């Protein structure tokens, strides 16, 4: 190359300056890959997904967790002993949550993590598991251990 033009050398790993970076085009078009989900985020995604139900002839959407609890209560009303047992085990947690809601209605938060944790402990007891192991990822506790099912 001559010294009077002073052009950039083009070759392997050295594209022409005019084609290097286009305006409005990202250098990383696919972006960062999505991270894998942990058990807590998967449970949250599944339980709080909206599904349609028909109740008294009208159709509406409720969360999956609400639909499960409705089915549990409906089974108890029909006389299914397993459902009755589970509903009765959940009853103290429901009563505590309701009492806390009535007592703290003058400006406290509607969601009480303590009552939620009590309900989760009752559910863990129903399934014969240790609440700390079953809900470790939700509580941000144990990292590498996985509950055995």
PDB file of N, CA and C in Angstrom, residues 52-107:
ATOM      1  N   UNK A  52     -59.562 -21.165  33.054  1.00  0.00           N
ATOM      2  CA  UNK A  52     -61.002 -20.882  33.071  1.00  0.00           C
ATOM      3  C   UNK A  52     -61.768 -21.967  33.831  1.00  0.00           C
ATOM      4  N   UNK A  53     -62.749 -21.540  34.610  1.00  0.00           N
ATOM      5  CA  UNK A  53     -63.649 -22.483  35.286  1.00  0.00           C
ATOM      6  C   UNK A  53     -65.078 -22.026  35.035  1.00  0.00           C
ATOM      7  N   UNK A  54     -66.010 -22.946  35.170  1.00  0.00           N
ATOM      8  CA  UNK A  54     -67.423 -22.616  35.069  1.00  0.00           C
ATOM      9  C   UNK A  54     -68.043 -22.815  36.441  1.00  0.00           C
ATOM     10  N   UNK A  55     -68.642 -21.766  36.959  1.00  0.00           N
ATOM     11  CA  UNK A  55     -69.239 -21.812  38.284  1.00  0.00           C
ATOM     12  C   UNK A  55     -70.631 -21.203  38.202  1.00  0.00           C
ATOM     13  N   UNK A  56     -71.635 -21.985  38.568  1.00  0.00           N
ATOM     14  CA  UNK A  56     -73.036 -21.546  38.515  1.00  0.00           C
ATOM     15  C   UNK A  56     -73.420 -21.048  37.122  1.00  0.00           C
ATOM     16  N   UNK A  57     -72.930 -21.717  36.103  1.00  0.00           N
ATOM     17  CA  UNK A  57     -73.274 -21.381  34.724  1.00  0.00           C
ATOM     18  C   UNK A  57     -72.487 -20.234  34.127  1.00  0.00           C
ATOM     19  N   UNK A  58     -71.661 -19.561  34.906  1.00  0.00           N
ATOM     20  CA  UNK A  58     -70.858 -18.464  34.354  1.00  0.00           C
ATOM     21  C   UNK A  58     -69.390 -18.876  34.325  1.00  0.00           C
ATOM     22  N   UNK A  59     -68.708 -18.408  33.320  1.00  0.00           N
ATOM     23  CA  UNK A  59     -67.306 -18.761  33.113  1.00  0.00           C
ATOM     24  C   UNK A  59     -66.424 -17.619  33.595  1.00  0.00           C
ATOM     25  N   UNK A  60     -65.378 -17.955  34.371  1.00  0.00           N
ATOM     26  CA  UNK A  60     -64.422 -16.956  34.836  1.00  0.00           C
ATOM     27  C   UNK A  60     -63.059 -17.594  34.998  1.00  0.00           C
ATOM     28  N   UNK A  61     -62.047 -16.756  35.150  1.00  0.00           N
ATOM     29  CA  UNK A  61     -60.682 -17.257  35.288  1.00  0.00           C
ATOM     30  C   UNK A  61     -60.214 -17.116  36.730  1.00  0.00           C
ATOM     31  N   UNK A  62     -59.594 -18.189  37.232  1.00  0.00           N
ATOM     32  CA  UNK A  62     -59.019 -18.196  38.576  1.00  0.00           C
ATOM     33  C   UNK A  62     -57.619 -18.785  38.475  1.00  0.00           C
ATOM     34  N   UNK A  63     -56.836 -18.620  39.538  1.00  0.00           N
ATOM     35  CA  UNK A  63     -55.502 -19.206  39.534  1.00  0.00           C
ATOM     36  C   UNK A  63     -55.606 -20.718  39.714  1.00  0.00           C
ATOM     37  N   UNK A  64     -54.579 -21.409  39.301  1.00  0.00           N
ATOM     38  CA  UNK A  64     -54.540 -22.864  39.425  1.00  0.00           C
ATOM     39  C   UNK A  64     -54.641 -23.273  40.893  1.00  0.00           C
ATOM     40  N   UNK A  65     -53.983 -22.547  41.773  1.00  0.00           N
ATOM     41  CA  UNK A  65     -54.022 -22.848  43.204  1.00  0.00           C
ATOM     42  C   UNK A  65     -55.447 -22.722  43.744  1.00  0.00           C
ATOM     43  N   UNK A  66     -56.149 -21.678  43.336  1.00  0.00           N
ATOM     44  CA  UNK A  66     -57.535 -21.513  43.778  1.00  0.00           C
ATOM     45  C   UNK A  66     -58.403 -22.654  43.266  1.00  0.00           C
ATOM     46  N   UNK A  67     -58.184 -23.080  42.029  1.00  0.00           N
ATOM     47  CA  UNK A  67     -58.961 -24.194  41.476  1.00  0.00           C
ATOM     48  C   UNK A  67     -58.687 -25.488  42.248  1.00  0.00           C
ATOM     49  N   UNK A  68     -57.437 -25.710  42.624  1.00  0.00           N
ATOM     50  CA  UNK A  68     -57.084 -26.906  43.397  1.00  0.00           C
ATOM     51  C   UNK A  68     -57.775 -26.879  44.756  1.00  0.00           C
ATOM     52  N   UNK A  69     -57.725 -25.723  45.415  1.00  0.00           N
ATOM     53  CA  UNK A  69     -58.365 -25.610  46.722  1.00  0.00           C
ATOM     54  C   UNK A  69     -59.878 -25.764  46.616  1.00  0.00           C
ATOM     55  N   UNK A  70     -60.478 -25.234  45.562  1.00  0.00           N
ATOM     56  CA  UNK A  70     -61.916 -25.419  45.349  1.00  0.00           C
ATOM     57  C   UNK A  70     -62.253 -26.902  45.174  1.00  0.00           C
ATOM     58  N   UNK A  71     -61.437 -27.619  44.402  1.00  0.00           N
ATOM     59  CA  UNK A  71     -61.666 -29.049  44.202  1.00  0.00           C
ATOM     60  C   UNK A  71     -61.528 -29.818  45.518  1.00  0.00           C
ATOM     61  N   UNK A  72     -60.562 -29.413  46.335  1.00  0.00           N
ATOM     62  CA  UNK A  72     -60.361 -30.049  47.629  1.00  0.00           C
ATOM     63  C   UNK A  72     -61.591 -29.862  48.513  1.00  0.00           C
ATOM     64  N   UNK A  73     -62.100 -28.633  48.568  1.00  0.00           N
ATOM     65  CA  UNK A  73     -63.281 -28.352  49.382  1.00  0.00           C
ATOM     66  C   UNK A  73     -64.502 -29.064  48.811  1.00  0.00           C
ATOM     67  N   UNK A  74     -64.641 -29.075  47.485  1.00  0.00           N
ATOM     68  CA  UNK A  74     -65.775 -29.778  46.866  1.00  0.00           C
ATOM     69  C   UNK A  74     -65.732 -31.266  47.191  1.00  0.00           C
ATOM     70  N   UNK A  75     -64.550 -31.855  47.191  1.00  0.00           N
ATOM     71  CA  UNK A  75     -64.411 -33.267  47.559  1.00  0.00           C
ATOM     72  C   UNK A  75     -64.807 -33.500  49.004  1.00  0.00           C
ATOM     73  N   UNK A  76     -64.448 -32.573  49.883  1.00  0.00           N
ATOM     74  CA  UNK A  76     -64.820 -32.703  51.289  1.00  0.00           C
ATOM     75  C   UNK A  76     -66.332 -32.617  51.459  1.00  0.00           C
ATOM     76  N   UNK A  77     -66.968 -31.740  50.693  1.00  0.00           N
ATOM     77  CA  UNK A  77     -68.422 -31.606  50.770  1.00  0.00           C
ATOM     78  C   UNK A  77     -69.109 -32.878  50.269  1.00  0.00           C
ATOM     79  N   UNK A  78     -68.511 -33.531  49.290  1.00  0.00           N
ATOM     80  CA  UNK A  78     -69.085 -34.774  48.753  1.00  0.00           C
ATOM     81  C   UNK A  78     -68.886 -35.956  49.701  1.00  0.00           C
ATOM     82  N   UNK A  79     -68.026 -35.793  50.709  1.00  0.00           N
ATOM     83  CA  UNK A  79     -67.839 -36.848  51.693  1.00  0.00           C
ATOM     84  C   UNK A  79     -66.578 -37.670  51.508  1.00  0.00           C
ATOM     85  N   UNK A  80     -65.653 -37.228  50.671  1.00  0.00           N
ATOM     86  CA  UNK A  80     -64.395 -37.947  50.488  1.00  0.00           C
ATOM     87  C   UNK A  80     -63.542 -37.744  51.737  1.00  0.00           C
ATOM     88  N   UNK A  81     -63.229 -38.843  52.422  1.00  0.00           N
ATOM     89  CA  UNK A  81     -62.545 -38.753  53.709  1.00  0.00           C
ATOM     90  C   UNK A  81     -61.171 -38.108  53.610  1.00  0.00           C
ATOM     91  N   UNK A  82     -60.426 -38.398  52.567  1.00  0.00           N
ATOM     92  CA  UNK A  82     -59.093 -37.809  52.407  1.00  0.00           C
ATOM     93  C   UNK A  82     -59.195 -36.282  52.265  1.00  0.00           C
ATOM     94  N   UNK A  83     -60.173 -35.818  51.492  1.00  0.00           N
ATOM     95  CA  UNK A  83     -60.368 -34.378  51.323  1.00  0.00           C
ATOM     96  C   UNK A  83     -60.818 -33.727  52.622  1.00  0.00           C
ATOM     97  N   UNK A  84     -61.711 -34.406  53.359  1.00  0.00           N
ATOM     98  CA  UNK A  84     -62.169 -33.872  54.644  1.00  0.00           C
ATOM     99  C   UNK A  84     -60.986 -33.707  55.589  1.00  0.00           C
ATOM    100  N   UNK A  85     -60.124 -34.715  55.656  1.00  0.00           N
ATOM    101  CA  UNK A  85     -58.951 -34.662  56.529  1.00  0.00           C
ATOM    102  C   UNK A  85     -58.049 -33.489  56.158  1.00  0.00           C
ATOM    103  N   UNK A  86     -57.811 -33.303  54.887  1.00  0.00           N
ATOM    104  CA  UNK A  86     -56.926 -32.223  54.445  1.00  0.00           C
ATOM    105  C   UNK A  86     -57.530 -30.851  54.693  1.00  0.00           C
ATOM    106  N   UNK A  87     -58.827 -30.716  54.476  1.00  0.00           N
ATOM    107  CA  UNK A  87     -59.482 -29.435  54.723  1.00  0.00           C
ATOM    108  C   UNK A  87     -59.432 -29.098  56.213  1.00  0.00           C
ATOM    109  N   UNK A  88     -59.675 -30.097  57.062  1.00  0.00           N
ATOM    110  CA  UNK A  88     -59.631 -29.854  58.506  1.00  0.00           C
ATOM    111  C   UNK A  88     -58.226 -29.495  58.977  1.00  0.00           C
ATOM    112  N   UNK A  89     -57.207 -30.039  58.324  1.00  0.00           N
ATOM    113  CA  UNK A  89     -55.835 -29.675  58.673  1.00  0.00           C
ATOM    114  C   UNK A  89     -55.506 -28.246  58.231  1.00  0.00           C
ATOM    115  N   UNK A  90     -56.114 -27.790  57.150  1.00  0.00           N
ATOM    116  CA  UNK A  90     -55.883 -26.427  56.665  1.00  0.00           C
ATOM    117  C   UNK A  90     -56.701 -25.390  57.442  1.00  0.00           C
ATOM    118  N   UNK A  91     -57.761 -25.815  58.106  1.00  0.00           N
ATOM    119  CA  UNK A  91     -58.673 -24.896  58.772  1.00  0.00           C
ATOM    120  C   UNK A  91     -57.999 -23.973  59.787  1.00  0.00           C
ATOM    121  N   UNK A  92     -57.106 -24.458  60.684  1.00  0.00           N
ATOM    122  CA  UNK A  92     -56.454 -23.523  61.626  1.00  0.00           C
ATOM    123  C   UNK A  92     -55.632 -22.444  60.927  1.00  0.00           C
ATOM    124  N   UNK A  93     -54.964 -22.787  59.848  1.00  0.00           N
ATOM    125  CA  UNK A  93     -54.178 -21.790  59.113  1.00  0.00           C
ATOM    126  C   UNK A  93     -55.096 -20.746  58.493  1.00  0.00           C
ATOM    127  N   UNK A  94     -56.243 -21.172  57.997  1.00  0.00           N
ATOM    128  CA  UNK A  94     -57.205 -20.242  57.411  1.00  0.00           C
ATOM    129  C   UNK A  94     -57.762 -19.313  58.496  1.00  0.00           C
ATOM    130  N   UNK A  95     -58.082 -19.880  59.660  1.00  0.00           N
ATOM    131  CA  UNK A  95     -58.613 -19.069  60.757  1.00  0.00           C
ATOM    132  C   UNK A  95     -57.590 -18.047  61.248  1.00  0.00           C
ATOM    133  N   UNK A  96     -56.330 -18.449  61.324  1.00  0.00           N
ATOM    134  CA  UNK A  96     -55.276 -17.510  61.734  1.00  0.00           C
ATOM    135  C   UNK A  96     -55.124 -16.382  60.724  1.00  0.00           C
ATOM    136  N   UNK A  97     -55.159 -16.722  59.460  1.00  0.00           N
ATOM    137  CA  UNK A  97     -55.012 -15.706  58.412  1.00  0.00           C
ATOM    138  C   UNK A  97     -56.186 -14.736  58.449  1.00  0.00           C
ATOM    139  N   UNK A  98     -57.371 -15.275  58.656  1.00  0.00           N
ATOM    140  CA  UNK A  98     -58.568 -14.421  58.718  1.00  0.00           C
ATOM    141  C   UNK A  98     -58.522 -13.507  59.943  1.00  0.00           C
ATOM    142  N   UNK A  99     -58.103 -14.031  61.090  1.00  0.00           N
ATOM    143  CA  UNK A  99     -58.005 -13.222  62.302  1.00  0.00           C
ATOM    144  C   UNK A  99     -56.956 -12.123  62.140  1.00  0.00           C
ATOM    145  N   UNK A 100     -55.841 -12.457  61.517  1.00  0.00           N
ATOM    146  CA  UNK A 100     -54.791 -11.458  61.291  1.00  0.00           C
ATOM    147  C   UNK A 100     -55.273 -10.386  60.324  1.00  0.00           C
ATOM    148  N   UNK A 101     -56.050 -10.785  59.335  1.00  0.00           N
ATOM    149  CA  UNK A 101     -56.571  -9.830  58.360  1.00  0.00           C
ATOM    150  C   UNK A 101     -57.560  -8.876  59.027  1.00  0.00           C
ATOM    151  N   UNK A 102     -58.422  -9.408  59.892  1.00  0.00           N
ATOM    152  CA  UNK A 102     -59.394  -8.558  60.590  1.00  0.00           C
ATOM    153  C   UNK A 102     -58.711  -7.642  61.598  1.00  0.00           C
ATOM    154  N   UNK A 103     -57.684  -8.139  62.288  1.00  0.00           N
ATOM    155  CA  UNK A 103     -56.986  -7.336  63.288  1.00  0.00           C
ATOM    156  C   UNK A 103     -56.139  -6.244  62.650  1.00  0.00           C
ATOM    157  N   UNK A 104     -55.562  -6.522  61.506  1.00  0.00           N
ATOM    158  CA  UNK A 104     -54.666  -5.560  60.868  1.00  0.00           C
ATOM    159  C   UNK A 104     -55.305  -4.802  59.730  1.00  0.00           C
ATOM    160  N   UNK A 105     -56.616  -4.663  59.727  1.00  0.00           N
ATOM    161  CA  UNK A 105     -57.296  -4.022  58.604  1.00  0.00           C
ATOM    162  C   UNK A 105     -57.153  -2.507  58.599  1.00  0.00           C
ATOM    163  N   UNK A 106     -56.585  -1.903  59.648  1.00  0.00           N
ATOM    164  CA  UNK A 106     -56.468  -0.450  59.692  1.00  0.00           C
ATOM    165  C   UNK A 106     -55.241   0.068  58.962  1.00  0.00           C
ATOM    166  N   UNK A 107     -54.690  -0.684  58.027  1.00  0.00           N
ATOM    167  CA  UNK A 107     -53.582  -0.162  57.230  1.00  0.00           C
ATOM    168  C   UNK A 107     -52.452  -1.139  57.063  1.00  0.00           C
TER     169      UNK A 107
END
